[in-house]
Tab-separated table of C-alpha atoms and ligand atoms in Angstrom:
chain	number	residue	atom	x	y	z
A	26	MET	CA	31.087	20.605	107.527
A	27	ALA	CA	32.714	23.169	105.247
A	28	SER	CA	33.525	22.076	101.768
A	29	TYR	CA	37.179	21.409	100.928
A	30	SER	CA	39.380	20.362	98.209
A	31	GLU	CA	41.433	17.184	98.649
A	32	GLU	CA	44.577	18.703	97.116
A	33	THR	CA	44.727	21.532	99.586
A	34	VAL	CA	44.318	19.280	102.656
A	35	ALA	CA	46.983	16.831	101.504
A	36	VAL	CA	49.186	16.941	98.373
A	37	PRO	CA	48.969	13.631	96.548
A	38	VAL	CA	52.249	11.526	96.675
A	39	GLY	CA	52.186	10.602	92.995
A	40	THR	CA	52.527	7.421	91.095
A	41	THR	CA	54.657	4.706	92.630
A	42	LEU	CA	57.050	2.659	90.637
A	43	ASP	CA	54.853	-0.349	91.159
A	44	ARG	CA	51.676	1.111	89.907
A	45	PHE	CA	53.548	2.644	86.905
A	46	ILE	CA	54.980	-0.907	85.942
A	47	LYS	CA	51.473	-2.432	86.474
A	48	ARG	CA	49.770	0.225	84.145
A	49	ARG	CA	52.576	-0.314	81.536
A	50	GLN	CA	51.812	-4.136	81.767
A	51	GLN	CA	48.049	-3.713	81.357
A	52	ALA	CA	48.523	-1.527	78.281
A	53	SER	CA	50.466	-4.327	76.503
A	54	PRO	CA	48.041	-7.263	75.973
A	55	ALA	CA	50.811	-9.713	75.244
A	56	ALA	CA	52.746	-9.044	78.603
A	57	THR	CA	52.880	-11.842	80.963
A	58	GLY	CA	54.007	-9.967	84.029
A	59	GLU	CA	57.581	-11.438	84.015
A	60	LEU	CA	59.353	-8.461	82.938
A	61	SER	CA	57.211	-6.352	85.504
A	62	GLN	CA	58.272	-8.688	88.253
A	63	LEU	CA	61.992	-8.481	87.125
A	64	LEU	CA	61.821	-4.659	87.268
A	65	ARG	CA	60.312	-4.919	90.738
A	66	ASP	CA	63.171	-7.167	91.733
A	67	ILE	CA	65.617	-4.752	90.607
A	68	ALA	CA	63.764	-1.902	92.587
A	69	LEU	CA	64.008	-3.980	95.686
A	70	ALA	CA	67.667	-4.628	95.286
A	71	ALA	CA	68.184	-0.840	94.622
A	72	LYS	CA	66.389	0.027	97.816
A	73	ILE	CA	68.462	-2.320	99.864
A	74	VAL	CA	71.736	-1.106	98.296
A	75	GLN	CA	70.701	2.485	98.818
A	76	ARG	CA	70.279	1.520	102.517
A	77	GLU	CA	73.862	0.142	102.575
A	78	VAL	CA	75.153	3.076	100.574
A	79	SER	CA	73.617	5.593	102.921
A	80	ARG	CA	75.129	3.904	106.085
A	81	ALA	CA	78.402	2.965	104.549
A	82	GLY	CA	80.435	5.239	106.716
A	83	LEU	CA	78.914	3.690	109.900
A	84	LEU	CA	79.074	0.120	108.944
A	85	ALA	CA	82.620	-0.392	108.266
A	86	ILE	CA	81.743	-1.468	104.586
A	87	THR	CA	83.881	1.076	102.878
A	88	GLY	CA	87.256	0.251	101.639
A	89	GLY	CA	88.749	-2.661	99.821
A	90	PHE	CA	87.643	-6.196	99.774
A	91	GLY	CA	91.050	-7.486	99.332
A	92	THR	CA	90.348	-9.022	95.964
A	93	GLU	CA	90.490	-7.908	92.264
A	94	ASN	CA	87.823	-8.246	89.558
A	95	GLN	CA	88.661	-9.717	86.177
A	96	HIS	CA	89.774	-6.305	85.033
A	97	GLY	CA	92.531	-6.426	87.727
A	98	GLU	CA	90.555	-3.414	89.655
A	99	ALA	CA	90.472	-3.689	93.401
A	100	GLN	CA	87.080	-4.778	94.507
A	101	GLN	CA	85.370	-2.587	97.214
A	102	LYS	CA	83.382	-4.039	99.879
A	103	LEU	CA	80.338	-2.204	98.711
A	104	ASP	CA	80.759	-3.368	95.162
A	105	MET	CA	80.570	-6.982	96.279
A	106	ILE	CA	77.706	-6.240	98.668
A	107	ALA	CA	75.719	-4.612	95.796
A	108	HIS	CA	76.624	-7.667	93.570
A	109	VAL	CA	75.241	-10.065	96.099
A	110	ARG	CA	72.088	-7.965	96.717
A	111	PHE	CA	71.223	-7.760	93.003
A	112	LEU	CA	72.021	-11.411	92.501
A	113	ARG	CA	69.950	-12.578	95.354
A	114	ALA	CA	66.953	-10.329	94.272
A	115	LEU	CA	67.031	-11.595	90.819
A	116	ARG	CA	67.596	-15.161	91.855
A	117	ASN	CA	64.735	-15.207	94.347
A	118	GLY	CA	62.428	-13.361	91.743
A	119	GLY	CA	62.570	-16.326	89.478
A	120	GLU	CA	62.381	-14.591	86.058
A	121	VAL	CA	66.145	-14.443	85.353
A	122	ALA	CA	67.984	-17.407	84.242
A	123	ALA	CA	71.478	-16.039	84.446
A	124	ILE	CA	73.515	-12.930	85.209
A	125	VAL	CA	76.663	-11.404	84.056
A	126	SER	CA	78.234	-8.888	86.468
A	127	GLU	CA	81.190	-6.574	86.358
A	128	GLU	CA	82.181	-8.383	89.586
A	129	GLU	CA	82.250	-11.940	88.177
A	130	ASP	CA	84.474	-13.390	85.403
A	131	SER	CA	81.755	-15.719	83.944
A	132	ILE	CA	78.060	-16.141	83.734
A	133	VAL	CA	76.371	-16.600	87.106
A	134	HIS	CA	73.526	-19.004	86.694
A	135	THR	CA	70.615	-18.460	89.115
A	136	GLY	CA	69.093	-21.996	89.044
A	137	ASN	CA	65.812	-20.572	87.399
A	138	GLN	CA	66.270	-22.320	84.078
A	139	GLN	CA	62.598	-21.654	83.168
A	140	GLY	CA	63.563	-17.858	83.364
A	141	LYS	CA	62.976	-16.115	80.198
A	142	TYR	CA	65.423	-13.362	80.735
A	143	VAL	CA	69.203	-12.589	81.432
A	144	VAL	CA	70.511	-9.553	83.006
A	145	ALA	CA	73.916	-7.842	82.624
A	146	ILE	CA	74.713	-5.516	85.400
A	147	ASP	CA	77.336	-3.320	87.011
A	148	PRO	CA	76.228	-3.482	90.665
A	149	LEU	CA	78.051	-0.455	91.787
A	150	ASP	CA	79.783	1.807	89.257
A	151	GLY	CA	82.050	4.627	90.000
A	152	SER	CA	83.943	2.639	92.627
A	153	SER	CA	86.550	5.326	93.294
A	154	ASN	CA	83.659	7.455	94.776
A	155	ILE	CA	82.506	4.975	97.357
A	156	ASP	CA	84.731	5.848	100.135
A	157	VAL	CA	84.418	9.655	99.750
A	158	ASN	CA	80.577	9.875	99.853
A	159	VAL	CA	80.248	11.009	96.232
A	160	SER	CA	77.419	9.723	93.758
A	161	ILE	CA	77.611	6.035	92.520
A	162	GLY	CA	75.055	3.999	90.778
A	163	THR	CA	73.952	0.621	89.454
A	164	ILE	CA	73.563	0.009	85.682
A	165	PHE	CA	71.503	-2.742	84.359
A	166	SER	CA	70.472	-4.355	80.989
A	167	ILE	CA	67.882	-7.037	80.235
A	168	TYR	CA	67.688	-9.355	77.209
A	169	ARG	CA	65.197	-12.167	76.410
A	170	ARG	CA	67.392	-15.224	76.249
A	171	GLN	CA	67.675	-17.023	72.872
A	172	SER	CA	68.614	-20.585	74.246
A	173	PRO	CA	65.752	-22.911	74.867
A	174	ILE	CA	63.882	-22.199	78.201
A	175	GLY	CA	64.371	-24.998	80.442
A	176	GLY	CA	68.087	-25.651	79.529
A	177	PRO	CA	71.200	-23.800	80.595
A	178	VAL	CA	71.953	-20.112	79.496
A	179	VAL	CA	74.789	-19.748	77.054
A	180	GLU	CA	77.305	-16.946	76.449
A	181	SER	CA	75.476	-16.016	73.143
A	182	ASP	CA	72.399	-15.099	75.202
A	183	PHE	CA	74.401	-12.180	76.395
A	184	LEU	CA	76.074	-11.345	73.048
A	185	GLN	CA	72.963	-10.546	71.101
A	186	GLY	CA	73.912	-6.874	70.605
A	187	GLY	CA	72.799	-3.626	72.074
A	188	HIS	CA	69.638	-3.391	69.793
A	189	GLN	CA	68.257	-6.568	71.308
A	190	GLN	CA	67.933	-5.112	74.852
A	191	VAL	CA	64.360	-5.517	76.213
A	192	ALA	CA	65.025	-2.850	78.980
A	193	ALA	CA	67.898	-1.009	80.547
A	194	GLY	CA	68.398	1.500	83.290
A	195	TYR	CA	70.295	2.831	86.171
A	196	VAL	CA	70.028	3.613	89.803
A	197	LEU	CA	71.760	6.866	90.945
A	198	TYR	CA	72.693	6.855	94.603
A	199	GLY	CA	73.254	10.635	94.750
A	200	THR	CA	71.840	13.636	96.776
A	201	SER	CA	68.648	11.528	96.264
A	202	THR	CA	68.384	7.920	94.952
A	203	MET	CA	66.758	7.576	91.455
A	204	LEU	CA	65.811	4.755	89.262
A	205	VAL	CA	65.678	5.727	85.535
A	206	TYR	CA	64.724	3.062	82.983
A	207	THR	CA	63.475	2.345	79.478
A	208	THR	CA	61.674	-0.523	77.904
A	209	GLY	CA	62.043	1.031	74.480
A	210	GLN	CA	59.032	3.264	74.825
A	211	GLY	CA	60.769	6.415	76.239
A	212	VAL	CA	62.545	7.020	79.558
A	213	ASN	CA	60.993	7.540	82.931
A	214	GLY	CA	62.692	8.410	86.193
A	215	PHE	CA	61.664	7.678	89.879
A	216	THR	CA	62.863	9.294	92.980
A	217	TYR	CA	63.038	7.223	96.159
A	218	ASP	CA	61.104	8.441	99.254
A	219	GLY	CA	62.987	6.662	101.980
A	220	SER	CA	60.221	7.554	104.601
A	221	LEU	CA	57.789	5.490	102.547
A	222	GLY	CA	60.249	2.984	101.149
A	223	GLU	CA	58.936	3.716	97.516
A	224	PHE	CA	60.123	4.974	94.278
A	225	PHE	CA	57.780	7.705	92.814
A	226	LEU	CA	57.460	8.855	89.340
A	227	SER	CA	59.310	12.284	89.288
A	228	HIS	CA	60.654	12.470	85.596
A	229	ALA	CA	57.834	11.256	83.320
A	230	ASN	CA	58.870	10.898	79.585
A	231	LEU	CA	62.383	12.230	80.096
A	232	THR	CA	63.838	13.854	76.978
A	233	THR	CA	67.303	15.337	76.809
A	234	PRO	CA	68.125	18.696	75.304
A	235	VAL	CA	69.491	18.305	71.637
A	236	ASP	CA	72.260	20.769	72.404
A	237	GLY	CA	74.219	21.708	75.617
A	238	ARG	CA	77.259	23.330	77.105
A	239	ILE	CA	78.612	20.843	79.471
A	240	TYR	CA	81.520	18.402	78.626
A	241	SER	CA	82.531	15.571	80.875
A	242	CYS	CA	85.772	13.591	80.672
A	243	ASN	CA	88.882	12.854	82.583
A	244	GLU	CA	90.902	15.736	81.295
A	245	GLY	CA	93.941	14.531	83.098
A	246	ASN	CA	94.167	11.952	80.233
A	247	LEU	CA	94.107	14.573	77.579
A	248	ALA	CA	97.572	14.006	76.098
A	249	ASP	CA	96.653	10.330	75.656
A	250	PHE	CA	93.346	10.983	73.806
A	251	PRO	CA	92.936	10.622	70.146
A	252	THR	CA	93.728	13.845	68.245
A	253	GLY	CA	90.093	14.386	67.230
A	254	ILE	CA	88.976	14.431	70.845
A	255	GLN	CA	91.900	16.701	71.722
A	256	HIS	CA	90.483	19.051	69.167
A	257	TYR	CA	86.917	18.802	70.506
A	258	ILE	CA	88.097	19.574	74.054
A	259	SER	CA	89.948	22.525	72.763
A	260	GLN	CA	86.774	23.776	71.121
A	261	CYS	CA	84.974	23.409	74.279
A	262	ARG	CA	87.434	25.488	76.133
A	263	GLU	CA	87.365	28.172	73.448
A	264	ASN	CA	83.661	28.267	73.437
A	265	ARG	CA	83.795	28.537	77.322
A	266	PHE	CA	81.805	25.322	77.907
A	267	THR	CA	81.385	24.168	81.464
A	268	ALA	CA	83.615	21.270	82.575
A	269	ARG	CA	81.914	18.713	84.912
A	270	TYR	CA	83.367	15.349	85.753
A	271	ILE	CA	82.093	13.420	88.871
A	272	GLY	CA	83.925	10.125	87.843
A	273	ALA	CA	80.871	7.980	87.935
A	274	LEU	CA	79.369	7.321	84.568
A	275	ILE	CA	75.748	7.416	85.736
A	276	ALA	CA	76.042	10.572	87.607
A	277	ASP	CA	77.709	12.387	84.726
A	278	VAL	CA	75.424	11.008	82.153
A	279	HIS	CA	72.294	11.830	84.445
A	280	ARG	CA	73.309	15.391	84.922
A	281	ASN	CA	73.971	15.752	81.163
A	282	LEU	CA	70.774	14.078	80.374
A	283	LEU	CA	68.806	16.714	82.276
A	284	LYS	CA	70.865	19.745	81.471
A	285	GLY	CA	72.524	18.924	77.948
A	286	GLY	CA	75.989	18.002	77.523
A	287	VAL	CA	78.330	15.229	76.438
A	288	TYR	CA	80.250	12.583	78.325
A	289	LEU	CA	83.421	11.201	76.822
A	290	TYR	CA	85.529	8.260	77.832
A	291	PRO	CA	87.597	7.829	74.621
A	292	ALA	CA	90.366	5.380	73.848
A	293	THR	CA	93.635	6.409	75.506
A	294	ARG	CA	97.213	5.340	74.848
A	295	GLN	CA	96.960	2.996	77.855
A	296	ALA	CA	93.545	1.746	77.008
A	297	PRO	CA	93.226	1.620	73.235
A	298	ASN	CA	89.781	0.066	73.606
A	299	GLY	CA	88.635	2.527	76.156
A	300	LYS	CA	87.932	1.671	79.788
A	301	LEU	CA	84.031	1.098	79.968
A	302	ARG	CA	82.398	-2.196	79.333
A	303	LEU	CA	79.894	-2.625	76.416
A	304	LEU	CA	77.474	-5.224	77.992
A	305	TYR	CA	76.721	-3.530	81.267
A	306	GLU	CA	77.986	0.106	80.833
A	307	CYS	CA	77.955	1.471	77.255
A	308	PHE	CA	74.865	-0.594	75.858
A	309	PRO	CA	72.315	0.167	78.498
A	310	MET	CA	73.387	3.936	78.721
A	311	ALA	CA	73.286	4.149	75.069
A	312	PHE	CA	69.916	2.607	74.696
A	313	LEU	CA	68.457	4.803	77.483
A	314	VAL	CA	70.021	8.090	76.225
A	315	GLU	CA	68.743	7.371	72.660
A	316	GLN	CA	65.328	6.635	74.045
A	317	ALA	CA	65.445	10.073	75.633
A	318	GLY	CA	66.400	11.675	72.144
A	319	GLY	CA	70.203	11.812	72.753
A	320	SER	CA	73.104	9.848	70.893
A	321	ALA	CA	75.911	7.532	71.625
A	322	THR	CA	78.853	6.418	69.637
A	323	ASP	CA	82.344	5.004	69.942
A	324	GLY	CA	83.551	7.809	67.717
A	325	ARG	CA	83.342	5.776	64.603
A	326	GLN	CA	79.877	4.200	64.623
A	327	ARG	CA	76.623	4.248	66.477
A	328	LEU	CA	77.299	2.577	69.837
A	329	LEU	CA	74.386	0.099	69.579
A	330	ASP	CA	75.714	-1.234	66.322
A	331	ILE	CA	78.939	-2.373	67.724
A	332	PRO	CA	79.298	-6.176	67.441
A	333	ILE	CA	80.010	-7.694	70.826
A	334	GLU	CA	82.146	-10.763	71.095
A	335	LYS	CA	83.085	-11.023	74.789
A	336	LEU	CA	81.182	-10.608	77.907
A	337	HIS	CA	83.547	-8.013	79.273
A	338	GLN	CA	84.402	-6.196	76.036
A	339	ARG	CA	85.427	-2.687	76.328
A	340	SER	CA	84.560	0.364	74.136
A	341	PRO	CA	85.178	4.004	73.946
A	342	LEU	CA	82.005	5.918	74.691
A	343	ILE	CA	80.811	9.316	73.738
A	344	ILE	CA	77.330	9.990	74.716
A	345	GLY	CA	74.791	12.653	75.460
A	346	SER	CA	73.028	15.565	73.541
A	347	THR	CA	72.906	14.619	69.764
A	348	SER	CA	74.432	17.859	68.384
A	349	LEU	CA	77.409	17.518	70.676
A	350	VAL	CA	77.987	13.877	69.945
A	351	ASN	CA	77.674	14.615	66.229
A	352	ALA	CA	80.389	17.351	66.688
A	353	VAL	CA	82.699	14.850	68.415
A	354	SER	CA	82.269	12.296	65.605
A	355	GLN	CA	82.899	14.800	62.990
A	356	LEU	CA	86.418	15.444	64.458
A	357	TYR	CA	87.224	11.905	65.150
B	406	LIG	P1	84.194	1.269	87.547
B	406	LIG	O1	83.128	0.441	86.872
B	406	LIG	O2	85.299	0.394	88.058
B	406	LIG	O3	83.526	2.027	88.603
B	406	LIG	O4	84.711	2.212	86.367
B	406	LIG	C1	83.908	2.930	85.560
B	406	LIG	C2	83.990	4.312	85.911
B	406	LIG	C3	82.903	5.243	85.372
B	406	LIG	O5	81.759	5.353	86.240
B	406	LIG	C4	83.578	6.601	85.379
B	406	LIG	O6	82.956	7.484	84.415
B	406	LIG	C5	85.076	6.150	84.923
B	406	LIG	O7	85.086	4.829	85.420
B	406	LIG	C6	86.019	7.025	85.546
B	406	LIG	O8	87.264	6.613	85.158
B	406	LIG	P2	88.639	7.468	85.490
B	406	LIG	O9	88.817	7.501	86.921
B	406	LIG	O10	89.531	6.899	84.599
B	406	LIG	O11	88.281	8.813	85.045
B	407	LIG	MG1	81.593	0.079	86.254
């Protein structure tokens, strides 16, 4: 038989998320495997949600659920479906003792009081994009609980502060579905191959450009932005920066992470504390972007330094390439 090289006969499919998680676990002798299992549970829920998202138009699951969340925003059917999917996966996995979700006012106890971890999650971010087939995503943040294992989780388990995150990441349901996460040792991105039902490592050791030329904000609110931000936007226009705003935090941050740019959701006259939530939107994205070499601030201080007092606390967010974030801070 003629000699052949394997690679020319069949291109390798690459490293699955499962194998990547396992390797990371083996490299850390103290690891018990619980965090690995938790990440697998998140990936499983992400696959299920990606299935629902991709068929949304066929399944009559677009549109409103007829209820509002604690922020007074209409809950979409898919918001609630994603909430239940993640809740169920984390409950069944057994590593998570409680969850805080954008879709629930108070802590959701999973019944796994032996679980070491708590998870804060925005199950489906970018709600206004759901019905129109535009990118949406899931954001998650993992903490090791401080309350005694075996007892009930308490609010302070979630209010430890952004620096205490053990892991954080997002799932982007876009032109392809990606899971991007950090455990504090850099950032890695995985792309979903639906035909195999697996996430594969596609963006190893992701780093973001220090500089960039994209700015992303809801410019319709310009007149209500703080003066410093208005000046910054004027500079972006004068310098012929590119404006890109999808209206889904994850999609905007993801693009800027790869290409270099800055995302801004500042305080506005109507929302003096900004719109986005610290626990399950700002903290996880700030942790991840910093791990990729970028920066995040509320305009006054490093975002991860912000003291958190309430589960659904809001904050302004300026996040992205370090030199652009610094430029915004200087004008604030
Ligand atoms: P949501 O959690 O209700 O979806 O709101 C968060 C979203 C972000 O993803 C997005 O960047 C922002 O809200 C868009 O807000 P606006 O429509 O005010 O520009
Ligand atoms: Mg959200």
